[in-house]
Every structure is written in structure tokens, then in C-alpha cells.
Short mmCIF file of C-alpha atoms and ligand atoms in Angstrom, two decimals:
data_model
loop_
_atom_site.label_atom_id
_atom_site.label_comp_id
_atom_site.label_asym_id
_atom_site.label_seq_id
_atom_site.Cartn_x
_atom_site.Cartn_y
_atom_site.Cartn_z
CA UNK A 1 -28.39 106.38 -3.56
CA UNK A 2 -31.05 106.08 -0.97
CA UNK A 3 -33.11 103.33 -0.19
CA UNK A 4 -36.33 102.79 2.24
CA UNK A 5 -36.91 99.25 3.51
CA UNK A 6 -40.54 98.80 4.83
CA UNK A 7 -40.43 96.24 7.23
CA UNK A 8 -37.56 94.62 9.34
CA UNK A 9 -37.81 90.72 9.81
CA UNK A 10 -35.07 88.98 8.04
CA UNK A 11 -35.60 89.90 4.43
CA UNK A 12 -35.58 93.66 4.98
CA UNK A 13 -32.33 92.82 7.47
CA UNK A 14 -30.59 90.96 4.39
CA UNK A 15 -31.20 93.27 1.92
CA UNK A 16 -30.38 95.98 3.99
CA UNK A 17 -27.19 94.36 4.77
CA UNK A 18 -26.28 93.35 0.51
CA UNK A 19 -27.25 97.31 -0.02
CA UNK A 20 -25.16 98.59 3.25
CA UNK A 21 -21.90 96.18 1.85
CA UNK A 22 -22.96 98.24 -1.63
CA UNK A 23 -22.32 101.89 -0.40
CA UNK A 24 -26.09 102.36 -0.26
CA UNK A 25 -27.86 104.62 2.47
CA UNK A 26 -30.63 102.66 4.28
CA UNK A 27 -33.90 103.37 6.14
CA UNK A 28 -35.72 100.98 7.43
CA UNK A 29 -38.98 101.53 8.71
CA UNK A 30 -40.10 98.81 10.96
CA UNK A 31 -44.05 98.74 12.88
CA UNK A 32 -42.42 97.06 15.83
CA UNK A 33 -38.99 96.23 16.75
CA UNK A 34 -36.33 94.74 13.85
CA UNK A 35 -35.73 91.01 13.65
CA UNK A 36 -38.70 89.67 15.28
CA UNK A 37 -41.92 88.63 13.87
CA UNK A 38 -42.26 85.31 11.46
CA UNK A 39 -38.03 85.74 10.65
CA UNK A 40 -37.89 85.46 15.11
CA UNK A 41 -40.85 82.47 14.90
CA UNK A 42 -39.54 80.30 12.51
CA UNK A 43 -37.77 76.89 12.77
CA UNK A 44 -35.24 77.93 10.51
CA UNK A 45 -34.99 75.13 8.29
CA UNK A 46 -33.56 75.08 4.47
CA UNK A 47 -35.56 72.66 3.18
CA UNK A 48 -36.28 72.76 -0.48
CA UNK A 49 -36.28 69.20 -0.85
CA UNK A 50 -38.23 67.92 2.10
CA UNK A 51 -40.88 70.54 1.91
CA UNK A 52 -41.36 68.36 -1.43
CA UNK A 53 -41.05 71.56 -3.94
CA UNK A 54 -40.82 71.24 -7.59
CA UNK A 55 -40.17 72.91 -11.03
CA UNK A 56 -39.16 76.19 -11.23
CA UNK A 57 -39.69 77.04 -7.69
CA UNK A 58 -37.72 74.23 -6.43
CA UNK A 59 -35.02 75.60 -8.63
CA UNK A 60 -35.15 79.23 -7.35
CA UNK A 61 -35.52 77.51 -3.58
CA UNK A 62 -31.56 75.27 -4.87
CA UNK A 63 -30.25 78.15 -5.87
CA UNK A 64 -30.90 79.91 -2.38
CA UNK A 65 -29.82 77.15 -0.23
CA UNK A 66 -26.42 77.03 -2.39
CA UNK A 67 -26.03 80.65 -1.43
CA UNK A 68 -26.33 79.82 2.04
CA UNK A 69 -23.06 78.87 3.12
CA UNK A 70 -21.38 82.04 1.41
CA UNK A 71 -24.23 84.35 2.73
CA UNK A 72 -23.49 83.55 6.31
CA UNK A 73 -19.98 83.25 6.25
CA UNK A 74 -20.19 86.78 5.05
CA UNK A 75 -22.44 88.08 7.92
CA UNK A 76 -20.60 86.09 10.70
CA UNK A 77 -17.35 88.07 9.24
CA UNK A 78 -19.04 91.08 9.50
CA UNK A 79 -21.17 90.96 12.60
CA UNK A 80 -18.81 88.48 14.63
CA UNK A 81 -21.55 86.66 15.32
CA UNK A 82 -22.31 83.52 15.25
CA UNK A 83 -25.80 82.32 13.30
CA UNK A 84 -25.66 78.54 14.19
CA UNK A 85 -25.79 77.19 9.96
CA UNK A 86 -25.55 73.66 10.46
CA UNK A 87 -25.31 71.39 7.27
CA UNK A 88 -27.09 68.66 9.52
CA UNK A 89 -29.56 66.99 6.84
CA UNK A 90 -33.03 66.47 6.94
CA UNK A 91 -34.66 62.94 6.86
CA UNK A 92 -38.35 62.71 5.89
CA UNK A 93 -40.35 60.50 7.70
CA UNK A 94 -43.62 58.53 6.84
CA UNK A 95 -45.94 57.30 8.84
CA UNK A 96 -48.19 55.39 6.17
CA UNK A 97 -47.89 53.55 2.73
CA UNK A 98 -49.54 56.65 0.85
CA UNK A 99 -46.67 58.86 2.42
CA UNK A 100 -43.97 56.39 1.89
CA UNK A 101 -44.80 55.73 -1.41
CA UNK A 102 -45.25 59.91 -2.15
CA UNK A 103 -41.93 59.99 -0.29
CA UNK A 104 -40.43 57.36 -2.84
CA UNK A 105 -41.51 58.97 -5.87
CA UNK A 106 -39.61 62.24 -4.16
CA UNK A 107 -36.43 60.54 -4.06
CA UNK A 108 -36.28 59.43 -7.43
CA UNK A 109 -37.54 62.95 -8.76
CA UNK A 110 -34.61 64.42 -6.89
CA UNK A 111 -32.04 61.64 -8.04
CA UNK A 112 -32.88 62.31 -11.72
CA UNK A 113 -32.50 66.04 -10.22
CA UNK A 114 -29.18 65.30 -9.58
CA UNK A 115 -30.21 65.67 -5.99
CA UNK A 116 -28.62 63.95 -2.88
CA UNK A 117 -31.86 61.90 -1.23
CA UNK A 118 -31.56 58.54 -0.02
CA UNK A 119 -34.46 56.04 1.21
CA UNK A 120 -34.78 54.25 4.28
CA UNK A 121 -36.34 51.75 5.55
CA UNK A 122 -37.11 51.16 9.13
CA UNK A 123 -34.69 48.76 9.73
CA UNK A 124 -32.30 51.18 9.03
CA UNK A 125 -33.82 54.44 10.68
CA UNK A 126 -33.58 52.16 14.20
CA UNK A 127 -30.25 51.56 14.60
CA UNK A 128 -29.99 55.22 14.61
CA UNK A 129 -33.10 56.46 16.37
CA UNK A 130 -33.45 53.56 19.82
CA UNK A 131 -36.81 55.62 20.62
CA UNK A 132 -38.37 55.57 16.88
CA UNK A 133 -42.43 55.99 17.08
CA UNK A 134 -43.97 52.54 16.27
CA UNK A 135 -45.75 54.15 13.33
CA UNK A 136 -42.65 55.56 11.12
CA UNK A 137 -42.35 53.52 8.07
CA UNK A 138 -38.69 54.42 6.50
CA UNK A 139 -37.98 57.66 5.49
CA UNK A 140 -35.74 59.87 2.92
CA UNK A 141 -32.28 61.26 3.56
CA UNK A 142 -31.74 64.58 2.15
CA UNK A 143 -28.34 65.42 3.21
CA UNK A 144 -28.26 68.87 1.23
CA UNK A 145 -31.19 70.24 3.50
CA UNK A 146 -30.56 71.78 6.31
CA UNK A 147 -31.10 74.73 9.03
CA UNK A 148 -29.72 78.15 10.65
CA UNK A 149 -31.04 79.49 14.11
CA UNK A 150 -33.23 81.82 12.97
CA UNK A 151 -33.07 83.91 15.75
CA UNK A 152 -29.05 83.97 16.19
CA UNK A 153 -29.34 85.10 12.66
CA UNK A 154 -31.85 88.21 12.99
CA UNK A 155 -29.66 89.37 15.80
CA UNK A 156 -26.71 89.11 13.87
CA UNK A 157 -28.19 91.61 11.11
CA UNK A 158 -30.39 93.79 13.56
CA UNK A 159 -27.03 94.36 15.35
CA UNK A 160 -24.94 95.14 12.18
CA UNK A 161 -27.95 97.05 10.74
CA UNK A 162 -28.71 99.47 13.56
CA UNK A 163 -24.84 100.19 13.43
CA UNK A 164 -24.92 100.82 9.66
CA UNK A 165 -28.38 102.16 8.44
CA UNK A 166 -30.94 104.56 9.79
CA UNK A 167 -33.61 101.75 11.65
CA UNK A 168 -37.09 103.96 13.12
CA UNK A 169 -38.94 101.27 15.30
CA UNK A 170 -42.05 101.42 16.56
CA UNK A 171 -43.05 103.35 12.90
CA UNK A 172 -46.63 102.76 11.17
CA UNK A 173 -46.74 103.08 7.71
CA UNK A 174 -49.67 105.35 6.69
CA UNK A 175 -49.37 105.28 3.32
CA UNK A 176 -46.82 104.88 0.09
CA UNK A 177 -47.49 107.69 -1.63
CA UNK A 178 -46.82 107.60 -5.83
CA UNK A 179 -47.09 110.52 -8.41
CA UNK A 180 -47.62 109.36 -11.97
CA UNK A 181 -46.78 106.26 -11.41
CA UNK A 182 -43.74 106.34 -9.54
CA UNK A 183 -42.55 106.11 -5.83
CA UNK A 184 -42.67 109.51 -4.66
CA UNK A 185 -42.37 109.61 -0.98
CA UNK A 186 -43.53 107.04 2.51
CA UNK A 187 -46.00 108.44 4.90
CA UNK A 188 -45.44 107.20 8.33
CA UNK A 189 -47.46 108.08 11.99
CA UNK A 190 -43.59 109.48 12.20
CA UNK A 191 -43.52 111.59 9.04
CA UNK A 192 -42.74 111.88 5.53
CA UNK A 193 -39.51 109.92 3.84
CA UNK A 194 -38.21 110.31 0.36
CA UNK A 195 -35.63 107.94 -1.49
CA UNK A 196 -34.43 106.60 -4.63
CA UNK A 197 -36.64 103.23 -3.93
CA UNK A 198 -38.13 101.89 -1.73
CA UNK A 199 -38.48 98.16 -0.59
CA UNK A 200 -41.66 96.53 0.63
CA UNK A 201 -40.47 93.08 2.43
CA UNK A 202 -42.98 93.39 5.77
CA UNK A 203 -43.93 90.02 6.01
CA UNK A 204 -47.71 88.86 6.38
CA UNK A 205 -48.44 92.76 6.90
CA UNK A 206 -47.60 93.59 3.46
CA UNK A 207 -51.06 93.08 2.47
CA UNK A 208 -52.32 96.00 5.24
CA UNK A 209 -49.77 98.30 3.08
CA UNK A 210 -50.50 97.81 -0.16
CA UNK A 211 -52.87 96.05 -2.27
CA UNK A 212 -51.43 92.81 -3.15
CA UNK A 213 -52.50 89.54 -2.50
CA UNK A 214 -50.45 88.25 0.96
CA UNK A 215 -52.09 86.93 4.01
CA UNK A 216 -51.24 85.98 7.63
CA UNK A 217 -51.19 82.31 8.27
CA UNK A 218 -50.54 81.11 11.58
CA UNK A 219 -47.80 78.97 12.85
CA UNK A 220 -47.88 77.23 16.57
CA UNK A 221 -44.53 76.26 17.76
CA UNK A 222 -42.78 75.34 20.96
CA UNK A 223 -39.65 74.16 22.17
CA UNK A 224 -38.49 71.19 24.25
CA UNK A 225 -35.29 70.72 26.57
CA UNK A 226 -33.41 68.05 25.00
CA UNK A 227 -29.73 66.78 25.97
CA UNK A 228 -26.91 68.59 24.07
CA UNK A 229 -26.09 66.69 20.65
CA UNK A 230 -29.20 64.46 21.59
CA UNK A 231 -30.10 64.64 18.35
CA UNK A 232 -28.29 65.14 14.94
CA UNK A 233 -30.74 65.64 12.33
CA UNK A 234 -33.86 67.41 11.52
CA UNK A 235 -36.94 64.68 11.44
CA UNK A 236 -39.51 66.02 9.61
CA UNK A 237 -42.91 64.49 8.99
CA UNK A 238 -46.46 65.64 8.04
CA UNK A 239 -47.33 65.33 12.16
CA UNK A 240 -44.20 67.62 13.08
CA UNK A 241 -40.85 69.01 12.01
CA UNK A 242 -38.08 68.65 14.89
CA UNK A 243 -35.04 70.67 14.80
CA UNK A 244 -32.23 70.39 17.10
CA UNK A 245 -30.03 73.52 17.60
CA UNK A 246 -26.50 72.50 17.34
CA UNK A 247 -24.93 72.61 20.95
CA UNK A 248 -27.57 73.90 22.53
CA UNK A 249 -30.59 71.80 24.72
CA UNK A 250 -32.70 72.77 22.65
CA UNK A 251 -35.46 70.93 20.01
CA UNK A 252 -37.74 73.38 17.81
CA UNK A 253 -40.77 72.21 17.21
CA UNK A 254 -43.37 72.86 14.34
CA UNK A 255 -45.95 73.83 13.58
CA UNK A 256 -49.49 74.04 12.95
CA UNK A 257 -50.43 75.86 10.10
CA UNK A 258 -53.90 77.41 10.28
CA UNK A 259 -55.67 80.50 8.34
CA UNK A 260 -57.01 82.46 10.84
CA UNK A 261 -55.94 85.79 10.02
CA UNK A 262 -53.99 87.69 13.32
CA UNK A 263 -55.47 85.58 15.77
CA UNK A 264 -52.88 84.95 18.58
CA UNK A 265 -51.85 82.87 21.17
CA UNK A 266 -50.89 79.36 21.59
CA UNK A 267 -54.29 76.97 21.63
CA UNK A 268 -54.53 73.52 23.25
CA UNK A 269 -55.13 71.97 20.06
CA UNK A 270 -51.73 73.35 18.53
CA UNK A 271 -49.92 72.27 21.19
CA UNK A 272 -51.15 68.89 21.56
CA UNK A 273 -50.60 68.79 17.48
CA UNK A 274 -46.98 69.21 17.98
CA UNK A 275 -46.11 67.49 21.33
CA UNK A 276 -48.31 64.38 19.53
CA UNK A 277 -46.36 65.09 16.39
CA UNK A 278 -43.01 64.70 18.37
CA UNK A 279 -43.58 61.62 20.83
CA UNK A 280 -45.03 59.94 17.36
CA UNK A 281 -41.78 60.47 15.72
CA UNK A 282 -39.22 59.72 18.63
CA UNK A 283 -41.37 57.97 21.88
CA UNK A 284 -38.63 59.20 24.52
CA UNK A 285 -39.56 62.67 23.79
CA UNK A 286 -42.58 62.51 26.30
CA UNK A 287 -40.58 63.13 29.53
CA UNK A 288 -39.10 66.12 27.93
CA UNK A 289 -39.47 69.76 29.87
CA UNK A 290 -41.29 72.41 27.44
CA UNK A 291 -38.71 74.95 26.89
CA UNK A 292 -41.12 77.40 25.59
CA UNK A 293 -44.47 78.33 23.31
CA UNK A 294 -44.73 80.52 20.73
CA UNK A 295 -46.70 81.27 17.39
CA UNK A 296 -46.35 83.82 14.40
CA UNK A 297 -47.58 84.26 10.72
CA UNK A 298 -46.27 83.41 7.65
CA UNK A 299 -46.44 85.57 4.68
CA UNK A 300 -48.34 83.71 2.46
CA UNK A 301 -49.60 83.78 -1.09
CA UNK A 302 -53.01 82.46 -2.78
CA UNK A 303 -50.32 80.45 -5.20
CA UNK A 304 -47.64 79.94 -2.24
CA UNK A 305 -45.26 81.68 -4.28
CA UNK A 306 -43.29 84.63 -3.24
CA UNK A 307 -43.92 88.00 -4.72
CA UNK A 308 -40.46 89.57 -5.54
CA UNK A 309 -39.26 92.54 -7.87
CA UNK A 310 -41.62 94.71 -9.94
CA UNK A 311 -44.75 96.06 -8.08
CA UNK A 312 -46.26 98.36 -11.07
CA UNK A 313 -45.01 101.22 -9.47
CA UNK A 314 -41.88 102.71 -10.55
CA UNK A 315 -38.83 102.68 -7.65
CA UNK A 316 -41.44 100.85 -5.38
CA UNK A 317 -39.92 96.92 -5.46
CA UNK A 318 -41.84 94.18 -3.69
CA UNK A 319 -39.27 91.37 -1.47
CA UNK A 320 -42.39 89.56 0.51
CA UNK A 321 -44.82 86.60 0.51
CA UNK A 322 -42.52 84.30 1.06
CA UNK A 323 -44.80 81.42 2.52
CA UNK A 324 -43.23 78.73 4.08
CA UNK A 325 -39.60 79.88 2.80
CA UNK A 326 -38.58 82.80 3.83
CA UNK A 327 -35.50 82.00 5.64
CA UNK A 328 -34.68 80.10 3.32
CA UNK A 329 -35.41 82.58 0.76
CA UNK A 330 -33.48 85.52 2.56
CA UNK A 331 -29.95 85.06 0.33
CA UNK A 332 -31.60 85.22 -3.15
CA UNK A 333 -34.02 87.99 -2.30
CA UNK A 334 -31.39 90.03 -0.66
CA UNK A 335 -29.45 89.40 -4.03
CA UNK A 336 -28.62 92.79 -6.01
CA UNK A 337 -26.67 91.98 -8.83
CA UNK A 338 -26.29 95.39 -10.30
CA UNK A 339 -25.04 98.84 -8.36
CA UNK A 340 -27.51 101.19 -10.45
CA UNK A 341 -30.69 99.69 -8.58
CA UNK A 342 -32.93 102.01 -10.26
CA UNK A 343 -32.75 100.56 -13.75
CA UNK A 344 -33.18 97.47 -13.24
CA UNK A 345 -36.01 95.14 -11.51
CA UNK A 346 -34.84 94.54 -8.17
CA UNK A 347 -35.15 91.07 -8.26
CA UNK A 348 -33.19 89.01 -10.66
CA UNK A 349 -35.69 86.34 -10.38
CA UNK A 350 -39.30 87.09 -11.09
CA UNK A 351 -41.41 84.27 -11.12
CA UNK A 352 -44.69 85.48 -11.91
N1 LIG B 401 -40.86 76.48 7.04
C1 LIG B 401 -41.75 75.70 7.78
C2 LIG B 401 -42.97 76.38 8.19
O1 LIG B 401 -43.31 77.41 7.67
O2 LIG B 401 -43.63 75.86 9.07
#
């Protein structure tokens, strides 16, 4: 069996690497190099919970992040890599009533859930955090959330792939070319490909491939040089997420969140977002050096919901639009619980 993969960021590197571990022959067909665009941008965190999800999604979002510990154990045996997972919790800060009390009603949600999620109150958040901004009201505990460097990750899989798979880089797709309704063959500025199926999972380009509704939307981020083990939690809050890379000097921060189609660059206004966003939540963070600045687009959604399995065309399966979630999406869409791909719908879990 033969399978194309349009697209190399994270989710065409994880289902490339289920499929590899399967038997199956991979090409992956990638406009620019593998493992970098929004899968290289991202924070990296696994945050069902504190990115305040609910119904069905939230449950397809659980499911994911309970793969998560089994998904990279898997790839760090394989690759001998390591990805930096880090079951560090995510607390969820407020900064008014309105977002305490939204906040509140969260924690109970996730209680009746089942979920771990705890409230605190200030007094509480200070004799952890000595620098915490004057305006953070309390804040909720989600001990289940929690991250994986990104980055460490895409080089894990872009390592093991390029070993394992056919990868052309630096390959536009022209067109995917169907006969009677069915996948029939990828035209690329490199040439023609056939396979059994083929894969669509290229991020916020998806929509320049084929006609389906997923757009760019901008993310500014940077980076600041913190002390190792400074900080042992991700603080997240509607002015800024923070996320400290496990023994490392290094504090992600994000991000703005604008639709303004491929526009790049970092602006003065994102950056002054996030560094305001940060010294709000913890004060000391001011005399911090600025590791780095960087910005990419998510693959987004008019519904925010990801667009995964059945495309209308036969063999032609659709792993993108992942939003805000994508790394924390990339177990369950790389998921293929069947060998015999081509009768079933690649995804087991199409929520449309
Ligand atoms: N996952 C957080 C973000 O997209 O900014």
C-alpha cells in the first residue's frame, strides 16, 4: 500500500510515522522544508481544559491528550530523541470578576466532567508566584493539561521520517487530480505521483489546494530568557499564555491571534501584546532578555473545528484545520485503527 501525505508540519509527520510503524510506503510532499511551519511556531501546549472547550469537541480534544503519553513514549523509542512532554499543569488565570467567575463555572463543568481542576484564590496563587501581577484574581488548576516542545518533537519525526519514507521538499502542489470521483494521481511543479490515498494535512495552506473552507490566522510569539526551573507551570490568561520548557532558560510566549491572511512579520503591537501580557501575569518578568520573535498561522476553520476523514473524493482523506489544537490534536489524527486504509474513512472520528 502506498500513501501520499501533502504537507509536512506535525500532522503529516505523525501520520506518516503510525503508517511507516504499519508497513505502509510513504511520500510526503512538503512546499517547504518538513517540520516547520505552525507545528515549528507553536507553544506546544495540551490544553483541552484551559482553552475552555466543551461537548463533543472537548471529548475528542480528552481523548488526544490521554494518547499523549503513549504517543511519545513510542516516538522517543523510535527516534531516540527526546520531545520534552512534561505533565507540568496549566493554571488559568483571571484578571477580572467576569473572567473569574467564567473561570468558576469552568471548574465545576469539568468536576461534574470528572475532570481534575481546582480554584484558587489569590491568597493562594502568592505563596507560589512572589512576583504575581497586581491584577490576577485567583485562578484554576488543571493538573491534566499540559505541554511538549513542539519543536523537539517535529525534529524527532522529520528525522525518523526522512530515514523511513520518501520526503520531496521544496515541492508545490499543482493540482490533485480525480477521475470519476476518485483520487487518481498529485500534480506537483516536480511531477506526477500516484498512490493508494492520499492525505491532505498542509496546515493553513490546505485551503490554496483544495476547496475547503481553512484559513491562515496569525499567531505572534516570542521567547524570553528565564532561569532554569524558574518556573513550573504553564500560566495562561486571556493577556498571554507562558510556557516554560522543562530544563531549559527558556519561557514561550503567546500569542496574538489576528486574521490577516499571510501577512508576516512580527509588529510592535504583537509584541507589546505579549511582553504586556507577561509582566501582567508575573511583574519580575520585565528585566528578562528576549530570547527570540517569531509568528506563524494556524489552520483555522469558520466553526474552529478540525476537518478530518472523508473529503468527497474517494482515496483523497482530509487530516487539517486544526485551529488552535493541532499539537494537541497530532495523536488522534495520526490514529489508523484498521491496516486496509482504503475501506474505511481515515479518520475514526468525524465530527462534522
Ligand atoms: N494553542 C494556542 C494557540 O493557538 O495560540
Amino acid at each position: 500500500m502506498e500513501v501520499i501525505i501533502i504537507g509536512g508540519g506535525l500532522i503529516g509527520l505523525s501520520i506518516a510515522f503510525e503508517l511507516i510503524e504499519r508497513g505502509v510506503k510513504i511520500t510526503i510532499i512538503e512546499k517547504d522544508k518538513i517540520g516547520k511551519g505552525a507545528s515549528w511556531a507553536a507553544g506546544g501546549m495540551l490544553a483541552p481544559q484551559s482553552e475552555g472547550l466543551d461537548g463533543e469537541f472537548l471529548n475528542f480534544c480528552l481523548e488526544s491528550r490521554n494518547l499523549y503519553g503513549d504517543f511519545i513514549k513510542r516516538i522517543e523509542e523510535k527516534t531516540l530523541k527526546e520531545t520534552g512532554y512534561w505533565k507540568c499543569g496549566i493554571l488559568k488565570l483571571a484578571f477580572s470578576k467576569e473572567e473569574a467567575q467564567k473561570i468558576k463555572q469552568d471548574v465545576e463543568r469539568f468536576k461534574r466532567l470528572g475532570l481534575p481542576a481546582l480554584w484558587l484564590d489569590r491568597k493562594a496563587l502568592e505563596k507560589e508566584y512572589k512576583n504575581l501581577g497586581d491584577e490576577v484574581i485567583g485562578g484554576a488548576l488543571y493538573k491534566e493539561d499540559s505541554q511538549v516542545d513542539n519543536r523537539k518533537l517535529c525534529n524527532a519525526l522529520a528525522n525518523y521520517v526522512k530515514q523511513n519514507a520518501k520526503v520531496l521538499e521544496n515541492t508545490k502542489v499543482l493540482k490533485i487530480d480525480d477521475k470519476n470521483g476518485k483520487f487518481n494521481k498529485l500534480i506537483t511543479d516536480k511531477g506526477e505521483f500516484k498512490a493508494d490515498l492520499c492525505v491532505l494535512s498542509a496546515g493553513a495552506w490546505s485551503g490554496e489546494i483544495l476547496d475547503i473552507p481553512v484559513f491562515p490566522l496569525k499567531g505572534e510569539m516570542l521567547a524570553l530568557d528565564i532561569q532554569k526551573d524558574e518556573i513550573d507551570k504553564v500560566l495562561y490568561s486571556s493577556k498571554s499564555y507562558l510556557i516554560p520548557r522543562r530544563d531549559f532558560h527558556r519561557l514561550v510566549v503567546g500569542a496574538t491571534q489576528e486574521n490577516v491572511g499571510f501577512k508576516g512579520g512580527n509588529t510592535a503591537y504583537g509584541t507589546l501584546k505579549l511582553l504586556k501580557g507577561s509582566i501582567n501575569t508575573l511583574k519580575n518578568l520585565a528585566y528578562k532578555n528576549i530570547q527570540e520573535l517569531w509568528f506563524g498561522y494556524r489552520p483555522s476553520t469558520p466553526d474552529e473545528l478540525p476537518l478530518l476523514g472523508n473529503s468527497g473524493i474517494e482515496n483523497l482523506v482530509l487530516a487539517t484545520g486544526h485551529h488552535r489544537n493541532g499539537i494537541l490534536l497530532a495523536p488522534i489524527t495520526a490514529e489508523v485503527p484498521h491496516p486496509n486504509l482504503t475501506k474505511v474513512i481515515y479518520s475514526p472520528h468525524t465530527l462534522r
